[in-house]
N, CA, C and O atoms as a GROMACS GRO file, in nm:
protein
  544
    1UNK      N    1   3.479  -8.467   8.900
    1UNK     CA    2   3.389  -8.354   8.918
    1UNK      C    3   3.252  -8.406   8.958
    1UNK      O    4   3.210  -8.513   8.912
    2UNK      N    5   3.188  -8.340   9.034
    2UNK     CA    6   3.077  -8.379   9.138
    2UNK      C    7   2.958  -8.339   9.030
    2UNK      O    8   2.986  -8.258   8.941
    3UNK      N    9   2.830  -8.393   9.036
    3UNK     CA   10   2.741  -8.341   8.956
    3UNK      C   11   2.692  -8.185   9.041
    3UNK      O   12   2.649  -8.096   8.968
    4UNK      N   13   2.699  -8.161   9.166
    4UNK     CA   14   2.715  -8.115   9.254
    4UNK      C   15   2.761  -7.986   9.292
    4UNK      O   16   2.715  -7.900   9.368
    5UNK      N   17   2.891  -7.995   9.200
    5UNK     CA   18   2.971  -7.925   9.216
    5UNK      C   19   2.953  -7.718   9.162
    5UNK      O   20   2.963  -7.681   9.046
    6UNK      N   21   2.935  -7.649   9.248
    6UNK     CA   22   2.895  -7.531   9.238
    6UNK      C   23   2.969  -7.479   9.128
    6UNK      O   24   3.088  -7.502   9.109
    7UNK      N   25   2.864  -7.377   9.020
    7UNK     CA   26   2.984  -7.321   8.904
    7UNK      C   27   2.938  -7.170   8.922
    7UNK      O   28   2.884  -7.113   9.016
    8UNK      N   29   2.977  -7.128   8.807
    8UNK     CA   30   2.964  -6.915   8.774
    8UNK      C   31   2.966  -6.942   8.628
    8UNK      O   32   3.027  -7.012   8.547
    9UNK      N   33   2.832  -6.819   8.634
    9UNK     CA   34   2.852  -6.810   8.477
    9UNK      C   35   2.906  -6.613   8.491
    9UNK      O   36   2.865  -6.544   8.585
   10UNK      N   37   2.955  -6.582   8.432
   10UNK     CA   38   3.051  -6.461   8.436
   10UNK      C   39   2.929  -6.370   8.379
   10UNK      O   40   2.884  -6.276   8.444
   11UNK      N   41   2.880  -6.408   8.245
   11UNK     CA   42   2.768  -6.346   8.156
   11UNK      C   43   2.658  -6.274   8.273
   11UNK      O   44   2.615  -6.159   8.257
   12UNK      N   45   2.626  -6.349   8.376
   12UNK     CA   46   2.523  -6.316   8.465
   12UNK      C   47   2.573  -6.174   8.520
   12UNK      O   48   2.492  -6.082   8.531
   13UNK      N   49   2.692  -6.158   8.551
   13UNK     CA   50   2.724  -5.976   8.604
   13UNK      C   51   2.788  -5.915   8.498
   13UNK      O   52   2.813  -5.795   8.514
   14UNK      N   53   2.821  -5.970   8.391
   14UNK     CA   54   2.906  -5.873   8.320
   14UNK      C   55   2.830  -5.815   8.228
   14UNK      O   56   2.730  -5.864   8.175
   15UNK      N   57   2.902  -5.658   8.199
   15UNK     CA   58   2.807  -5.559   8.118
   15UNK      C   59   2.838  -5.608   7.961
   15UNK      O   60   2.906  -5.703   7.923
   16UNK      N   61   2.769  -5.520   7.893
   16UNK     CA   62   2.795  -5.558   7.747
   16UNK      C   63   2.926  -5.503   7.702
   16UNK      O   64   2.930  -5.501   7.579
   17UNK      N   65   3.016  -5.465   7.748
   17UNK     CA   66   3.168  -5.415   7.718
   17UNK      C   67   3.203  -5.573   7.719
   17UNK      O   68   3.165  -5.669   7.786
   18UNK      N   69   3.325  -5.546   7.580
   18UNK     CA   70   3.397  -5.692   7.553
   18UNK      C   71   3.505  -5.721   7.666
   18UNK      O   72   3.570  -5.630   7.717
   19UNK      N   73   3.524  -5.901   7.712
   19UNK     CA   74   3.631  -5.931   7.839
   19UNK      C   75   3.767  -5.886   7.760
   19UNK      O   76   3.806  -5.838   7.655
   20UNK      N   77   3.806  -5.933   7.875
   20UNK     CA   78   3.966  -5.931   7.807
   20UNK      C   79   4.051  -6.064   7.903
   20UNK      O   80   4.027  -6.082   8.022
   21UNK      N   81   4.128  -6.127   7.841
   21UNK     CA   82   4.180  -6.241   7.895
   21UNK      C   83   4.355  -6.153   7.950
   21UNK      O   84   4.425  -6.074   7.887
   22UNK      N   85   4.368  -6.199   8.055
   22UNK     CA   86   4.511  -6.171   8.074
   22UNK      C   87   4.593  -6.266   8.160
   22UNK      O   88   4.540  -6.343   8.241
   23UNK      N   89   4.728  -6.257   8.139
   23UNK     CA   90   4.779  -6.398   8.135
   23UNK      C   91   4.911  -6.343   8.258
   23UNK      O   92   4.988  -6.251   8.234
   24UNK      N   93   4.910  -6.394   8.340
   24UNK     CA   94   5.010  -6.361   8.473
   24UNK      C   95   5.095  -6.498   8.484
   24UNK      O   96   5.030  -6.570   8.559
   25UNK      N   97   5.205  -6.562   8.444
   25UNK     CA   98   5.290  -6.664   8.500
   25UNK      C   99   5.215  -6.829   8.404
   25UNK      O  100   5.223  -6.853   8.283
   26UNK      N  101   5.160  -6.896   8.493
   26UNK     CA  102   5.094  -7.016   8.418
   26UNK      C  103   4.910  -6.988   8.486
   26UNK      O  104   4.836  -7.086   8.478
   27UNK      N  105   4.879  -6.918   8.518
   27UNK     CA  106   4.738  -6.866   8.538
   27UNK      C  107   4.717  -6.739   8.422
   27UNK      O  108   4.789  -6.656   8.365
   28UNK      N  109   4.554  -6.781   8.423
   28UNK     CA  110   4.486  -6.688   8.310
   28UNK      C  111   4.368  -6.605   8.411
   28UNK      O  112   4.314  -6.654   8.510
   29UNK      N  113   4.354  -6.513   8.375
   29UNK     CA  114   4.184  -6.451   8.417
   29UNK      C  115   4.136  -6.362   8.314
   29UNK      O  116   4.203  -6.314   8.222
   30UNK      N  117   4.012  -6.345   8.338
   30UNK     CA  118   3.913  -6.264   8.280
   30UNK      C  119   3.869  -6.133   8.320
   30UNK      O  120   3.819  -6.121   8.432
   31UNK      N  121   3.874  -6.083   8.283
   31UNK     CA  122   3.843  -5.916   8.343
   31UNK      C  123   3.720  -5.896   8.259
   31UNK      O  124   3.714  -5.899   8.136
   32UNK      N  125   3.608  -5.873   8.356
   32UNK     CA  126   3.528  -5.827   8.297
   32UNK      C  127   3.402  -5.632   8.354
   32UNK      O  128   3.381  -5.567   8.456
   33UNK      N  129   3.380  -5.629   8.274
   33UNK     CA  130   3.326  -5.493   8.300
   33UNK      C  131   3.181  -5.520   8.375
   33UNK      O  132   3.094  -5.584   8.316
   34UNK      N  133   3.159  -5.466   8.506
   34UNK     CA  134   3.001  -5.448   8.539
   34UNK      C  135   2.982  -5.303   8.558
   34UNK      O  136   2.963  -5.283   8.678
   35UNK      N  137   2.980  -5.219   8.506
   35UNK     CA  138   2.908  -5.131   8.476
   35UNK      C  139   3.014  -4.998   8.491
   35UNK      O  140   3.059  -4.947   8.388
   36UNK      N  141   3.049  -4.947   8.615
   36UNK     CA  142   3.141  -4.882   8.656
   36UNK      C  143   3.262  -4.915   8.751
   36UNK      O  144   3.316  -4.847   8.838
   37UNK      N  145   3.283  -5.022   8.712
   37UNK     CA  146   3.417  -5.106   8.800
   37UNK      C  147   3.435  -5.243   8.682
   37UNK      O  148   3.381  -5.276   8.576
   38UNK      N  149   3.542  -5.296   8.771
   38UNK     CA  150   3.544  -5.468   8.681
   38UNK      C  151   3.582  -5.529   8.749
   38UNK      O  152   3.637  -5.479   8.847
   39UNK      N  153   3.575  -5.686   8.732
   39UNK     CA  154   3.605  -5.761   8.821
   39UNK      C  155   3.694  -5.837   8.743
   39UNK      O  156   3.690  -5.840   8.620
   40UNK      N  157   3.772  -5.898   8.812
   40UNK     CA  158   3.934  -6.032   8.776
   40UNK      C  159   3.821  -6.164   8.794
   40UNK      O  160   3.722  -6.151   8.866
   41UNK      N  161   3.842  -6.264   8.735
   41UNK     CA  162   3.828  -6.383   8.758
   41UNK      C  163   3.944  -6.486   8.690
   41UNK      O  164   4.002  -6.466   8.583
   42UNK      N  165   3.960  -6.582   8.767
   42UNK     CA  166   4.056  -6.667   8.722
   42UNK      C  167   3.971  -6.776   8.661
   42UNK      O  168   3.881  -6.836   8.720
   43UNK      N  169   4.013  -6.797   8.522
   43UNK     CA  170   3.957  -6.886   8.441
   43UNK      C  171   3.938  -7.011   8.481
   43UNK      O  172   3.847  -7.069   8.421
   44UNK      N  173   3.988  -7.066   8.555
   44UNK     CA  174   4.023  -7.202   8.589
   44UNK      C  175   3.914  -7.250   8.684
   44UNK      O  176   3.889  -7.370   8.674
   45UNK      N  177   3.847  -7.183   8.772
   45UNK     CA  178   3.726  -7.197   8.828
   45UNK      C  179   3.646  -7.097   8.852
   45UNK      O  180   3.570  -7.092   8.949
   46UNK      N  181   3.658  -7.016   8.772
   46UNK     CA  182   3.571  -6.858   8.762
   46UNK      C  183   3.549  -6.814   8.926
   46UNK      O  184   3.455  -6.775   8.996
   47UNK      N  185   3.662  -6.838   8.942
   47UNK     CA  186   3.669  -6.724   9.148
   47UNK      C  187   3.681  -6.592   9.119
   47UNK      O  188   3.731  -6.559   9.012
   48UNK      N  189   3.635  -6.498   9.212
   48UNK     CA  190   3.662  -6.363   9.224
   48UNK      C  191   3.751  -6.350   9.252
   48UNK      O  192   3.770  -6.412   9.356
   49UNK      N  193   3.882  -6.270   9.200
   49UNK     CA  194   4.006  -6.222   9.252
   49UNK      C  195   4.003  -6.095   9.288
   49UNK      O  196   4.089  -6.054   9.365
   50UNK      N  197   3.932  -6.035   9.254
   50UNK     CA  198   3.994  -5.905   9.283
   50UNK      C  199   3.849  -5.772   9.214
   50UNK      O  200   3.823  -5.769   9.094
   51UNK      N  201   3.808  -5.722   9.270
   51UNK     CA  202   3.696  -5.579   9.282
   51UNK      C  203   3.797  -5.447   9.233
   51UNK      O  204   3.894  -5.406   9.297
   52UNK      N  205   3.757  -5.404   9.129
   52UNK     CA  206   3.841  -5.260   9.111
   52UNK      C  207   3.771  -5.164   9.222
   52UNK      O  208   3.673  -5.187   9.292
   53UNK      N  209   3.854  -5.049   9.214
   53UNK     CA  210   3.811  -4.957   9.265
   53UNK      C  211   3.666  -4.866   9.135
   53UNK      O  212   3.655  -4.873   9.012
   54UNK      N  213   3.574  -4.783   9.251
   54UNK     CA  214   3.419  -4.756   9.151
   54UNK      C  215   3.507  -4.648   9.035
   54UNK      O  216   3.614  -4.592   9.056
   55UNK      N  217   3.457  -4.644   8.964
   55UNK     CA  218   3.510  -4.501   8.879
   55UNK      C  219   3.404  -4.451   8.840
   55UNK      O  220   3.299  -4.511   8.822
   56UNK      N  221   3.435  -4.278   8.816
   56UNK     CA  222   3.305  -4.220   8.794
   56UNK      C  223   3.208  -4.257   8.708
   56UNK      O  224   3.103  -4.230   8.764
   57UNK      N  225   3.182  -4.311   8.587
   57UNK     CA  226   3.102  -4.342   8.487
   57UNK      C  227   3.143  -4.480   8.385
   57UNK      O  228   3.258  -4.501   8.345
   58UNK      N  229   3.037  -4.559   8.357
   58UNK     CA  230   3.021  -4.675   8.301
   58UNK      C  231   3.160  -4.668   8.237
   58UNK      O  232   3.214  -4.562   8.204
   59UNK      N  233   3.216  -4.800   8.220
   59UNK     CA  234   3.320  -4.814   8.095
   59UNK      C  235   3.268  -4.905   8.010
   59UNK      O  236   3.186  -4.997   8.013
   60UNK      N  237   3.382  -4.819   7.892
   60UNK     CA  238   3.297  -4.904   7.756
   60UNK      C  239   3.420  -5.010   7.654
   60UNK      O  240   3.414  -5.082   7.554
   61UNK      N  241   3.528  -4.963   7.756
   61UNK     CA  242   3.618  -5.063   7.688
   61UNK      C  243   3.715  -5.064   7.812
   61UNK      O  244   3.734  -4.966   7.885
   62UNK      N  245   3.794  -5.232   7.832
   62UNK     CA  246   3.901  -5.227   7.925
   62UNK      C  247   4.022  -5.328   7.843
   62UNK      O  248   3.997  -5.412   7.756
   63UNK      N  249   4.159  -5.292   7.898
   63UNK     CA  250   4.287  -5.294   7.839
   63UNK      C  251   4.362  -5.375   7.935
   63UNK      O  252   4.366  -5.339   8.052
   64UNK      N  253   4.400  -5.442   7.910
   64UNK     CA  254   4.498  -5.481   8.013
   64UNK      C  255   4.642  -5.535   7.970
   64UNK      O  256   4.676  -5.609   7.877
   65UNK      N  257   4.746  -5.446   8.113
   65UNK     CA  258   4.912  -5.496   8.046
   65UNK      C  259   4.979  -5.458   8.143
   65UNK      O  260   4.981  -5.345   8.193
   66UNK      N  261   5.068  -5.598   8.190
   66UNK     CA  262   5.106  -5.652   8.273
   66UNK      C  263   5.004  -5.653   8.458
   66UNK      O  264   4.924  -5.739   8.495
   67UNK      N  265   5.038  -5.556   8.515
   67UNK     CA  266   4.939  -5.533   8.621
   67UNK      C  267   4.852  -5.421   8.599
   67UNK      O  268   4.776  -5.407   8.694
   68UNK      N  269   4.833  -5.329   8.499
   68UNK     CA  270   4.799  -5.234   8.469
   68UNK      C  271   4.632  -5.224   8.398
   68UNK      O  272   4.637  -5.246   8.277
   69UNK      N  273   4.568  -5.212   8.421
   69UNK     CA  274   4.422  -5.222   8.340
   69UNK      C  275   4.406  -5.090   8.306
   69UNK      O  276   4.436  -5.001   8.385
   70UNK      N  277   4.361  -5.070   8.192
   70UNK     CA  278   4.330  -4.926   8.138
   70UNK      C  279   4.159  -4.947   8.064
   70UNK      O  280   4.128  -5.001   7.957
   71UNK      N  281   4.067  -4.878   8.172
   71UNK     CA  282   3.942  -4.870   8.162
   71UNK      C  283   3.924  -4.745   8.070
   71UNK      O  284   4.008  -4.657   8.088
   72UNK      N  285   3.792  -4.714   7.939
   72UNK     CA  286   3.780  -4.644   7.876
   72UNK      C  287   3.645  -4.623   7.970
   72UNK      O  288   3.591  -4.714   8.033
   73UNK      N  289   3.613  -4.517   7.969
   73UNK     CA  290   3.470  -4.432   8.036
   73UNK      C  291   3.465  -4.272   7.917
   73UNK      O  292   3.539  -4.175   7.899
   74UNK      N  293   3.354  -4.313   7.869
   74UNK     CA  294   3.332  -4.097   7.801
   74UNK      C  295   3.448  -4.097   7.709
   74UNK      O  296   3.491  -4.174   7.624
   75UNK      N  297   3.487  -3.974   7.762
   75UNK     CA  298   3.617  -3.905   7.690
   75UNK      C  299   3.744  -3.950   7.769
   75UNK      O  300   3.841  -3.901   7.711
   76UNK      N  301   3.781  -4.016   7.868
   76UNK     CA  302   3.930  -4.081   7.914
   76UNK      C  303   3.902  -4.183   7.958
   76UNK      O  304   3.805  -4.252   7.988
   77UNK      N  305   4.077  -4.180   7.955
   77UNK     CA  306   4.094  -4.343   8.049
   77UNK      C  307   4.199  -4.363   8.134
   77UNK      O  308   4.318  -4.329   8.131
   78UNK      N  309   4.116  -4.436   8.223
   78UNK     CA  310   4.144  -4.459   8.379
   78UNK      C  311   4.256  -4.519   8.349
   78UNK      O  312   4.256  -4.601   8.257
   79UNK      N  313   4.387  -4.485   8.430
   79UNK     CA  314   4.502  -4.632   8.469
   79UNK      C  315   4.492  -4.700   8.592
   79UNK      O  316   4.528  -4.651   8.700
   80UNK      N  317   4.451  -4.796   8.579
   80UNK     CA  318   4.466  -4.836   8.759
   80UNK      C  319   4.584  -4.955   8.708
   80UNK      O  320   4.608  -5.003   8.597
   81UNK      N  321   4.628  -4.973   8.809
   81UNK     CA  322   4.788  -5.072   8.863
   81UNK      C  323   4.714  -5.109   9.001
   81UNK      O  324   4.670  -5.039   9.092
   82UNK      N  325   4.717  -5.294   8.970
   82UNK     CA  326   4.597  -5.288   9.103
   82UNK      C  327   4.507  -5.278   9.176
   82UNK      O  328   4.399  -5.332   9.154
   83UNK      N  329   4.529  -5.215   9.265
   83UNK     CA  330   4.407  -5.172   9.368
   83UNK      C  331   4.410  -5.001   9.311
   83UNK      O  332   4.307  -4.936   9.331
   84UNK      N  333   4.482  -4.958   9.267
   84UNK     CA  334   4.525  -4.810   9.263
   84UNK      C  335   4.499  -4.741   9.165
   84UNK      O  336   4.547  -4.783   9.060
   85UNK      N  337   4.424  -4.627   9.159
   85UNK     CA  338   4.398  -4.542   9.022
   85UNK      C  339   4.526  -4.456   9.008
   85UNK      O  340   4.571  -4.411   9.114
   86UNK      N  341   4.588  -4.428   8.901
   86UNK     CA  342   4.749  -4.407   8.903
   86UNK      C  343   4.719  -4.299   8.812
   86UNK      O  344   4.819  -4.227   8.818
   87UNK      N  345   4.637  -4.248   8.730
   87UNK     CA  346   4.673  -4.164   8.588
   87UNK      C  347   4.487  -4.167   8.547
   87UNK      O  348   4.394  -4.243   8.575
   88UNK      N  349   4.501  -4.058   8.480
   88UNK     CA  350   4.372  -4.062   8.386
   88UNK      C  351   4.372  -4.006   8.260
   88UNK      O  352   4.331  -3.890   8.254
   89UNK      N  353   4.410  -4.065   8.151
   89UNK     CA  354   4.431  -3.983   8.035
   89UNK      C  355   4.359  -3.992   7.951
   89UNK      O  356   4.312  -4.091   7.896
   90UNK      N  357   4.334  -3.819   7.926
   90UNK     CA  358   4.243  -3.722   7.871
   90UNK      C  359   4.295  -3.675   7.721
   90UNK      O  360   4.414  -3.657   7.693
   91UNK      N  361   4.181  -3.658   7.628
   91UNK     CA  362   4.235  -3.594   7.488
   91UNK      C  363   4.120  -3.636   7.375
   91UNK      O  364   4.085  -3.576   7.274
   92UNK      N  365   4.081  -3.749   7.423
   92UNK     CA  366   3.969  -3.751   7.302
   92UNK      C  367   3.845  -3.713   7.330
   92UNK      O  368   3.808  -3.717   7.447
   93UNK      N  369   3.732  -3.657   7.202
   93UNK     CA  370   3.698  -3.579   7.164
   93UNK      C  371   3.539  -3.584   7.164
   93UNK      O  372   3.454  -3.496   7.156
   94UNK      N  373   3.532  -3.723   7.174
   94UNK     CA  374   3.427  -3.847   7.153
   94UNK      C  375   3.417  -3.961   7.243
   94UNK      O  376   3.524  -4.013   7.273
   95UNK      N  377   3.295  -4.018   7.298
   95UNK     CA  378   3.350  -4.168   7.344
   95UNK      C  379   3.445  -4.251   7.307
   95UNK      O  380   3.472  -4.276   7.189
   96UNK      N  381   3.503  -4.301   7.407
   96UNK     CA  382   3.565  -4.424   7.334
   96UNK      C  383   3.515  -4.528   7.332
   96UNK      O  384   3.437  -4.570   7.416
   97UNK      N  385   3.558  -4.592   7.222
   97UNK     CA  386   3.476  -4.720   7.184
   97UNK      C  387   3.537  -4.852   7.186
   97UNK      O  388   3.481  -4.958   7.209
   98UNK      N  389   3.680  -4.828   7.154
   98UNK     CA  390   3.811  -4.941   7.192
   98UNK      C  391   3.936  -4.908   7.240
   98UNK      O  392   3.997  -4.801   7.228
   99UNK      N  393   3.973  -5.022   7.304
   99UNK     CA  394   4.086  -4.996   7.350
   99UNK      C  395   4.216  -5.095   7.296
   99UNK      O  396   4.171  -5.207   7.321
  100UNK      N  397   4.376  -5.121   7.225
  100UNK     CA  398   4.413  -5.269   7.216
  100UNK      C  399   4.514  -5.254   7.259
  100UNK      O  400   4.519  -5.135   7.291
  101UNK      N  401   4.627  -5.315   7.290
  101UNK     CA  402   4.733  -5.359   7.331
  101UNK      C  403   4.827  -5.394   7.219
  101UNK      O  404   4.799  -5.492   7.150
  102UNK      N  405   4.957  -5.312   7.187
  102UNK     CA  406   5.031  -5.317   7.108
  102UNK      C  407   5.194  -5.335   7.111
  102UNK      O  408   5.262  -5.264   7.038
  103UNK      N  409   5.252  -5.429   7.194
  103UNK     CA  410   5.369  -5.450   7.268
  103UNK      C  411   5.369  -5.328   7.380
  103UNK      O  412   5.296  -5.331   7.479
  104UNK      N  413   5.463  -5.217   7.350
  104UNK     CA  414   5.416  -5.150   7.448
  104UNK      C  415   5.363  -5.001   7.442
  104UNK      O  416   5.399  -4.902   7.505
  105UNK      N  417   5.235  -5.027   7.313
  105UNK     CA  418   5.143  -4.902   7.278
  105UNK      C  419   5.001  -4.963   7.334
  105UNK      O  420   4.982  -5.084   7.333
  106UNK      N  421   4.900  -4.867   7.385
  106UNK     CA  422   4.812  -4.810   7.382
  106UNK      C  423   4.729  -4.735   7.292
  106UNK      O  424   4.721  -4.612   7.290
  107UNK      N  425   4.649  -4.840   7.196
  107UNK     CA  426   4.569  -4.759   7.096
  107UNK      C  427   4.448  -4.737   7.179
  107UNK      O  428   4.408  -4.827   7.253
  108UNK      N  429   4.381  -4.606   7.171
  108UNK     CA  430   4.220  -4.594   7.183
  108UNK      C  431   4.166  -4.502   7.062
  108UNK      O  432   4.202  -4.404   6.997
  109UNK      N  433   4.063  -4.587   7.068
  109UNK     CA  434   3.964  -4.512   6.935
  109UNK      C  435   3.834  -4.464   6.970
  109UNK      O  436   3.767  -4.524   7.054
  110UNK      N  437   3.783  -4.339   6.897
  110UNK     CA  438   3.672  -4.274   6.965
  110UNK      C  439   3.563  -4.258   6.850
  110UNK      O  440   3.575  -4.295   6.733
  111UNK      N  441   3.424  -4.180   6.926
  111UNK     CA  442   3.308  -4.262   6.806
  111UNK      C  443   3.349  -4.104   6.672
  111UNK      O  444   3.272  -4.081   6.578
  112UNK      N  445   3.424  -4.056   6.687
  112UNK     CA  446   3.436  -3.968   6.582
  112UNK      C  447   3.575  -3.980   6.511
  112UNK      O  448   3.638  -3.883   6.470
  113UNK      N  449   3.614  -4.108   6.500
  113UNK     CA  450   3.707  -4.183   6.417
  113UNK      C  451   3.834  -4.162   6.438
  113UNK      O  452   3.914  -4.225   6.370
  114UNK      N  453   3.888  -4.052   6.556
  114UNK     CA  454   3.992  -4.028   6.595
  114UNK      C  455   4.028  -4.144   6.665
  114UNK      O  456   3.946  -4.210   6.728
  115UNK      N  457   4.226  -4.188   6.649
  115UNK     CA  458   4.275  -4.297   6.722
  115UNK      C  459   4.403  -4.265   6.793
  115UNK      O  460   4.492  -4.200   6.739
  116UNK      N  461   4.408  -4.304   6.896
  116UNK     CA  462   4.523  -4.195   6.993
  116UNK      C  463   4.628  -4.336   6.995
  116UNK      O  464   4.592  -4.453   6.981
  117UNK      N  465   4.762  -4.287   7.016
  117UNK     CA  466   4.836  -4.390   7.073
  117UNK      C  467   4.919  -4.338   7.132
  117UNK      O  468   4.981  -4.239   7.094
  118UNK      N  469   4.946  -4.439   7.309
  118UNK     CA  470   4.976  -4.373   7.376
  118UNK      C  471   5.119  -4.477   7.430
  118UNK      O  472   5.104  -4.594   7.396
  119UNK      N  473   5.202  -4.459   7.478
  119UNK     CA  474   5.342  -4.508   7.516
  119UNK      C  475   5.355  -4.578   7.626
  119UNK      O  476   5.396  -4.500   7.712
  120UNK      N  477   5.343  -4.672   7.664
  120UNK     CA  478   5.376  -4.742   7.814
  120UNK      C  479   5.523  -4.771   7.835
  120UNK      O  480   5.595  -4.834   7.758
  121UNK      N  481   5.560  -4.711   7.962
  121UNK     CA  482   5.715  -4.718   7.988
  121UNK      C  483   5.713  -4.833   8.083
  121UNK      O  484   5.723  -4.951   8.048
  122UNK      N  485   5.700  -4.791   8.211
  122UNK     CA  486   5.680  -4.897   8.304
  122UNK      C  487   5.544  -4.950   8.370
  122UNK      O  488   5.426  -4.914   8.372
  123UNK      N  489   5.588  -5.012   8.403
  123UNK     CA  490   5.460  -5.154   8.463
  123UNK      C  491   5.322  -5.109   8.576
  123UNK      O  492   5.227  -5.170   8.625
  124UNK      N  493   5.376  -4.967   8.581
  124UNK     CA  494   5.281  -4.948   8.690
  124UNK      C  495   5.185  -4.802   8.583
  124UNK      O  496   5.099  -4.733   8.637
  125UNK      N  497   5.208  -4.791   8.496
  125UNK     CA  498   5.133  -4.717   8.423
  125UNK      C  499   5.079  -4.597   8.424
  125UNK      O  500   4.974  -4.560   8.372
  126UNK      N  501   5.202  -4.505   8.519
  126UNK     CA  502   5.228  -4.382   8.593
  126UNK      C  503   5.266  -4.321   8.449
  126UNK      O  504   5.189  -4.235   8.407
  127UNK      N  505   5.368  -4.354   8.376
  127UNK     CA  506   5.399  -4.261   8.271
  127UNK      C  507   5.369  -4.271   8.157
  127UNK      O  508   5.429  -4.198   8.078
  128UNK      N  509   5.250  -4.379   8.097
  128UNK     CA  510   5.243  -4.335   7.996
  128UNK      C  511   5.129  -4.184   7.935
  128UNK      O  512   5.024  -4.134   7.974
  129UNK      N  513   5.213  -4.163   7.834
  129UNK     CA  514   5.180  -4.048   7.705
  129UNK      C  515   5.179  -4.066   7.547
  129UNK      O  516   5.250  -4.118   7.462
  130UNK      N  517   5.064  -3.995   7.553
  130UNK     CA  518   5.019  -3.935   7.402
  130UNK      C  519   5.189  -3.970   7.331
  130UNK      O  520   5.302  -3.943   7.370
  131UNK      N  521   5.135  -4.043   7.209
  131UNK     CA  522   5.244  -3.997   7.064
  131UNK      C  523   5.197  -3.958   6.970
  131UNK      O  524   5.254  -3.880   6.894
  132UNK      N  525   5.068  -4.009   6.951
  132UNK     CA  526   5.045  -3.960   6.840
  132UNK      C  527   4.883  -3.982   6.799
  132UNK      O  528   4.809  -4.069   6.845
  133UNK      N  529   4.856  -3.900   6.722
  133UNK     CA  530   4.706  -3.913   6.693
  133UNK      C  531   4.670  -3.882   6.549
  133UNK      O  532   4.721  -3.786   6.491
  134UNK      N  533   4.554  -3.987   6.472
  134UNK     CA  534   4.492  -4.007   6.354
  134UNK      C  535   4.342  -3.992   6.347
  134UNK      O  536   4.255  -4.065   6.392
  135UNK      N  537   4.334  -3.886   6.282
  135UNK     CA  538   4.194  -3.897   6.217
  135UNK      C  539   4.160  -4.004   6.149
  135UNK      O  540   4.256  -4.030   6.076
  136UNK      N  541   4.080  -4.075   6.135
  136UNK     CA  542   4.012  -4.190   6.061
  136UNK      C  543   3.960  -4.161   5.983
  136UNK      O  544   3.900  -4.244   5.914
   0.00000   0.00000   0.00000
């Protein structure tokens, strides 16, 4: 390695929403939030892979599973697969504040303690739905 050698610090564009690491084959990247979109970076030399498409308003939490990223903004959340906004699911009541990954559930939690969980069937993140929901 060159003293030389050009780097990225990720921190410099990314918003205060937490990354998320996601893992494709024997490569890793970082998804991180700038404000109303996110960007892919591959860990390995922090390159740009990939620009989401804009969505209407800041996100405050992002999800990711298999090709599927599920951005929290307000009261829903975006599915994009890709380049592609596929779904937007609506129901909570409150911001959301998190989002996690649960084999193949979808928890989100909102600032009025409600926690939704939602069903992922297939990979492109067209069908998932609501199962069930908890007051906190």
């Amino acid at each position: 390695m060159s003293i030389f050698q050009p780097y990225r610090a990720v921190g410099m564009v990314a918003s205060e929403t937490p990354f998320v690491l996601n893992y494709q084959g024997d490569a890793t990247f970082v998804v991180v939030s700038i404000g109303m979109a996110y960007h892919v970076y591959r860990t390995s030399d922090l390159s740009l892979v990939f620009v989401s498409p804009q969505l209407p308003t800041k996100l405050s939490a992002v999800a990711v599973w298999h090709d599927v990223t599920f951005c929290a903004s307000e009261h829903n959340i975006f599915v994009v697969h890709r380049t592609k906004l596929v779904k937007t699911l609506k129901g909570h009541s409150g911001n959301i504040v998190a989002l996690l990954i649960l084999g193949d559930f979808l928890l989100s939690l909102c600032q009025d303690g409600m926690m939704k969980t939602w069903s992922m069937m297939n990979r492109m993140g067209t069908d998932t739905e609501e199962v069930a929901t908890i007051d906190l």
